[in-house]
């Protein structure tokens, strides 16, 4: 079974530029998550999709971050414009999660973003 | 507000001995707890979990203990092996009411080093 795929693996940009990350979840997984992991901290949930609908985006900085999951499969996360504090690893995870039931989340390798 | 805390940034253990990683939480609504393991340049991988209706769960060399009154959980690894060297994250979720889709809140992580 193929795992969660993410690209690119690394990205270096200057502040105020824009950047986009791509995620392909495990086939059949209805739920997709984007996390931000700043160095020395644990992953923090940015947005959660159930199929192509948003379940939780309470911690997404909506003035600069956006995400979509068209057709309920692949997802993209965009930052525009980027700030220095956006330097982090962006992790995508998927699970077959259903309401009221805890399912294991499977993580991709992440995209390491450095904003200069 | 850090709802899940891992107060030890690092732990060093000799091969063959026991490793004990600790985690505290503040949100009494959490009803499911997980441990994830992360190697450099990889995403976190699920290790073991425990429901709030239990106080212990064991899987091979890994055992998780939950003390709900103290809002504390711990991960025991016996015996520790050099391949266990990684960052360990504690995570918690609230699935009560059947409306949650598995949102996880992570601790900051503990770096475990097992020396041969």
Short mmCIF file of C-alpha atoms in Angstrom, two decimals:
data_model
loop_
_atom_site.label_atom_id
_atom_site.label_comp_id
_atom_site.label_asym_id
_atom_site.label_seq_id
_atom_site.Cartn_x
_atom_site.Cartn_y
_atom_site.Cartn_z
CA UNK A 1 0.00 0.00 0.00
CA UNK A 2 1.48 3.35 -1.04
CA UNK A 3 1.88 5.90 1.73
CA UNK A 4 1.03 9.59 1.85
CA UNK A 5 2.96 11.46 -0.82
CA UNK A 6 4.07 15.06 -0.51
CA UNK A 7 5.96 17.42 -2.78
CA UNK A 8 8.22 19.24 -2.86
CA UNK A 9 10.38 17.88 -0.03
CA UNK A 10 12.24 21.16 0.41
CA UNK A 11 11.52 24.75 -0.54
CA UNK A 12 13.44 27.96 0.04
CA UNK A 13 11.73 31.27 -0.71
CA UNK A 14 12.07 34.90 0.24
CA UNK A 15 9.55 36.61 2.47
CA UNK A 16 6.49 37.98 0.68
CA UNK A 17 6.76 35.31 -2.00
CA UNK A 18 4.10 32.65 -2.42
CA UNK A 19 4.49 28.89 -2.19
CA UNK A 20 2.29 25.83 -2.65
CA UNK A 21 2.54 22.30 -1.28
CA UNK A 22 0.88 19.21 -2.66
CA UNK A 23 -0.39 16.09 -0.90
CA UNK A 24 -1.73 12.79 -2.20
CA UNK A 25 -3.30 10.76 0.62
CA UNK A 26 -3.56 7.00 0.94
CA UNK A 27 -6.15 5.65 -1.47
CA UNK A 28 -9.59 5.46 0.08
CA UNK A 29 -8.83 7.70 3.04
CA UNK A 30 -11.65 10.16 3.47
CA UNK A 31 -9.97 12.46 5.95
CA UNK A 32 -6.95 14.62 5.17
CA UNK A 33 -5.02 16.85 7.57
CA UNK A 34 -2.40 19.56 7.13
CA UNK A 35 -0.10 20.20 10.09
CA UNK A 36 2.61 22.80 10.69
CA UNK A 37 5.59 21.71 12.74
CA UNK A 38 7.92 24.47 13.88
CA UNK A 39 11.38 23.40 15.04
CA UNK A 40 11.25 22.15 18.64
CA UNK A 41 7.48 21.90 18.73
CA UNK A 42 4.90 19.25 18.01
CA UNK A 43 2.75 19.26 14.89
CA UNK A 44 -0.09 21.78 14.99
CA UNK A 45 -3.26 21.14 12.98
CA UNK A 46 -3.90 23.80 10.35
CA UNK A 47 -6.86 22.34 8.50
CA UNK A 48 -8.83 19.10 8.32
CA UNK A 49 -10.90 17.88 5.37
CA UNK A 50 -13.55 15.19 5.32
CA UNK A 51 -13.76 14.23 1.65
CA UNK A 52 -13.71 17.68 -0.02
CA UNK A 53 -15.37 19.57 2.85
CA UNK A 54 -13.56 21.49 5.59
CA UNK A 55 -14.15 20.06 9.09
CA UNK A 56 -11.80 22.30 11.08
CA UNK A 57 -9.73 25.29 9.99
CA UNK A 58 -9.76 27.15 13.30
CA UNK A 59 -5.95 27.38 13.46
CA UNK A 60 -5.38 28.30 9.83
CA UNK A 61 -4.11 31.90 9.37
CA UNK A 62 -6.69 32.67 6.72
CA UNK A 63 -5.20 36.01 5.76
CA UNK A 64 -2.25 34.24 4.14
CA UNK A 65 -2.93 30.49 4.13
CA UNK A 66 -5.42 28.66 1.95
CA UNK A 67 -6.08 25.01 1.23
CA UNK A 68 -8.30 23.02 -1.03
CA UNK A 69 -9.11 19.40 -1.66
CA UNK A 70 -10.77 19.13 -5.01
CA UNK A 71 -12.64 15.90 -5.76
CA UNK A 72 -11.90 14.68 -2.25
CA UNK A 73 -8.49 13.23 -3.09
CA UNK A 74 -5.36 15.40 -3.57
CA UNK A 75 -4.91 18.58 -1.62
CA UNK A 76 -2.84 21.74 -1.94
CA UNK A 77 -1.81 24.17 0.79
CA UNK A 78 -0.79 27.68 -0.25
CA UNK A 79 0.93 30.50 1.59
CA UNK A 80 0.71 33.99 0.10
CA UNK A 81 2.59 36.08 1.10
CA UNK A 82 5.06 34.11 3.21
CA UNK A 83 6.55 35.47 6.42
CA UNK A 84 9.75 34.50 8.21
CA UNK A 85 7.73 32.75 10.95
CA UNK A 86 6.23 30.38 8.36
CA UNK A 87 9.53 28.49 8.25
CA UNK A 88 8.54 25.01 9.35
CA UNK A 89 7.85 21.47 8.19
CA UNK A 90 4.40 21.09 6.65
CA UNK A 91 3.02 17.62 7.21
CA UNK A 92 0.10 16.02 5.45
CA UNK A 93 -1.71 13.08 7.01
CA UNK A 94 -4.68 10.96 6.06
CA UNK A 95 -6.96 8.51 7.80
CA UNK A 96 -10.13 6.59 7.14
CA UNK A 97 -11.57 8.50 10.11
CA UNK A 98 -15.30 8.37 10.70
CA UNK A 99 -17.34 10.36 13.17
CA UNK A 100 -16.86 9.24 16.74
CA UNK A 101 -14.20 6.73 15.91
CA UNK A 102 -10.47 7.24 16.33
CA UNK A 103 -8.50 5.99 13.37
CA UNK A 104 -4.74 6.03 12.93
CA UNK A 105 -3.40 9.01 11.03
CA UNK A 106 -0.72 8.21 8.47
CA UNK A 107 1.77 10.97 7.83
CA UNK A 108 3.72 11.89 4.74
CA UNK A 109 7.43 12.81 4.88
CA UNK A 110 6.65 16.53 5.02
CA UNK A 111 7.80 19.61 3.13
CA UNK A 112 10.52 21.63 4.82
CA UNK A 113 10.00 25.35 4.12
CA UNK A 114 12.62 27.99 4.77
CA UNK A 115 11.60 31.63 4.38
CA UNK A 116 14.52 34.06 4.07
CA UNK B 1 -2.44 27.26 25.73
CA UNK B 2 -0.42 24.05 25.62
CA UNK B 3 -3.00 21.34 26.29
CA UNK B 4 -0.52 18.48 25.90
CA UNK B 5 2.92 18.82 27.45
CA UNK B 6 6.06 16.75 27.33
CA UNK B 7 8.31 18.39 29.87
CA UNK B 8 11.46 16.42 29.11
CA UNK B 9 13.04 17.60 25.83
CA UNK B 10 15.44 14.66 25.80
CA UNK B 11 16.17 11.30 27.41
CA UNK B 12 19.29 9.17 27.20
CA UNK B 13 19.18 5.45 28.04
CA UNK B 14 21.53 2.50 27.82
CA UNK B 15 20.63 -0.36 25.48
CA UNK B 16 18.64 -3.07 27.27
CA UNK B 17 17.35 -0.74 29.98
CA UNK B 18 13.87 0.74 30.31
CA UNK B 19 12.94 4.04 28.66
CA UNK B 20 10.11 6.00 30.26
CA UNK B 21 8.64 8.95 28.40
CA UNK B 22 6.10 11.15 30.12
CA UNK B 23 3.20 13.32 28.98
CA UNK B 24 0.74 15.55 30.83
CA UNK B 25 -2.52 17.02 29.56
CA UNK B 26 -4.90 19.67 30.82
CA UNK B 27 -8.08 19.12 28.80
CA UNK B 28 -10.34 16.69 30.68
CA UNK B 29 -12.38 16.17 27.49
CA UNK B 30 -9.56 14.19 25.87
CA UNK B 31 -10.62 10.55 25.66
CA UNK B 32 -8.00 8.95 23.42
CA UNK B 33 -4.24 9.15 23.61
CA UNK B 34 -1.55 8.14 21.15
CA UNK B 35 2.21 7.98 20.87
CA UNK B 36 3.96 8.70 17.59
CA UNK B 37 7.59 8.14 16.74
CA UNK B 38 9.53 10.30 14.30
CA UNK B 39 12.85 9.72 12.59
CA UNK B 40 14.72 12.63 10.93
CA UNK B 41 13.38 13.61 7.50
CA UNK B 42 10.37 11.33 7.90
CA UNK B 43 6.80 11.91 9.02
CA UNK B 44 5.59 10.68 12.42
CA UNK B 45 4.51 7.02 12.56
CA UNK B 46 1.89 5.64 14.90
CA UNK B 47 3.27 3.57 17.77
CA UNK B 48 0.59 2.76 20.34
CA UNK B 49 -2.64 4.20 21.71
CA UNK B 50 -4.95 3.98 24.70
CA UNK B 51 -8.59 4.80 25.30
CA UNK B 52 -9.59 6.69 28.44
CA UNK B 53 -11.59 3.67 29.61
CA UNK B 54 -8.34 1.77 30.09
CA UNK B 55 -5.31 2.39 32.25
CA UNK B 56 -2.81 0.23 30.39
CA UNK B 57 -2.17 -0.98 26.87
CA UNK B 58 0.70 -3.21 25.84
CA UNK B 59 2.17 -4.03 22.43
CA UNK B 60 5.38 -6.01 22.46
CA UNK B 61 8.14 -3.91 24.02
CA UNK B 62 5.87 -0.87 24.28
CA UNK B 63 3.41 -0.19 27.09
CA UNK B 64 1.36 2.95 27.63
CA UNK B 65 -0.04 3.79 31.06
CA UNK B 66 -2.83 6.30 31.65
CA UNK B 67 -3.58 7.99 34.98
CA UNK B 68 -6.74 10.00 34.38
CA UNK B 69 -6.92 11.52 37.84
CA UNK B 70 -3.44 12.95 37.39
CA UNK B 71 -4.00 13.69 33.68
CA UNK B 72 -0.76 11.89 32.97
CA UNK B 73 0.36 9.20 30.60
CA UNK B 74 3.66 7.47 30.06
CA UNK B 75 5.28 5.25 27.47
CA UNK B 76 7.55 2.44 28.63
CA UNK B 77 9.97 0.77 26.24
CA UNK B 78 11.52 -2.45 27.55
CA UNK B 79 14.16 -3.37 26.59
CA UNK B 80 15.36 -0.26 24.79
CA UNK B 81 17.24 -0.74 21.52
CA UNK B 82 19.46 1.67 19.53
CA UNK B 83 16.85 1.62 16.74
CA UNK B 84 14.39 3.20 19.17
CA UNK B 85 16.38 6.43 19.04
CA UNK B 86 13.93 8.99 17.64
CA UNK B 87 11.62 11.82 18.66
CA UNK B 88 8.50 10.62 20.50
CA UNK B 89 5.31 12.66 20.40
CA UNK B 90 2.37 12.27 22.72
CA UNK B 91 -1.01 13.20 21.19
CA UNK B 92 -4.59 13.40 22.43
CA UNK B 93 -8.04 13.65 20.92
CA UNK B 94 -11.64 14.18 21.97
CA UNK B 95 -14.09 11.85 20.26
CA UNK B 96 -16.98 12.27 22.68
CA UNK B 97 -20.39 12.81 21.12
CA UNK B 98 -19.45 11.16 17.85
CA UNK B 99 -18.78 14.42 16.08
CA UNK B 100 -15.01 14.43 16.06
CA UNK B 101 -13.05 13.23 13.06
CA UNK B 102 -9.90 12.45 15.00
CA UNK B 103 -8.36 15.88 15.52
CA UNK B 104 -5.07 15.40 17.38
CA UNK B 105 -3.32 17.78 19.75
CA UNK B 106 0.40 17.02 20.02
CA UNK B 107 2.99 17.59 22.72
CA UNK B 108 6.38 19.13 21.95
CA UNK B 109 8.18 15.81 21.67
CA UNK B 110 10.98 14.06 23.57
CA UNK B 111 14.23 13.08 21.87
CA UNK B 112 15.16 9.55 22.96
CA UNK B 113 18.73 8.38 22.50
CA UNK B 114 19.54 4.73 23.21
CA UNK B 115 23.26 4.09 23.55
CA UNK B 116 24.74 0.69 22.58
#
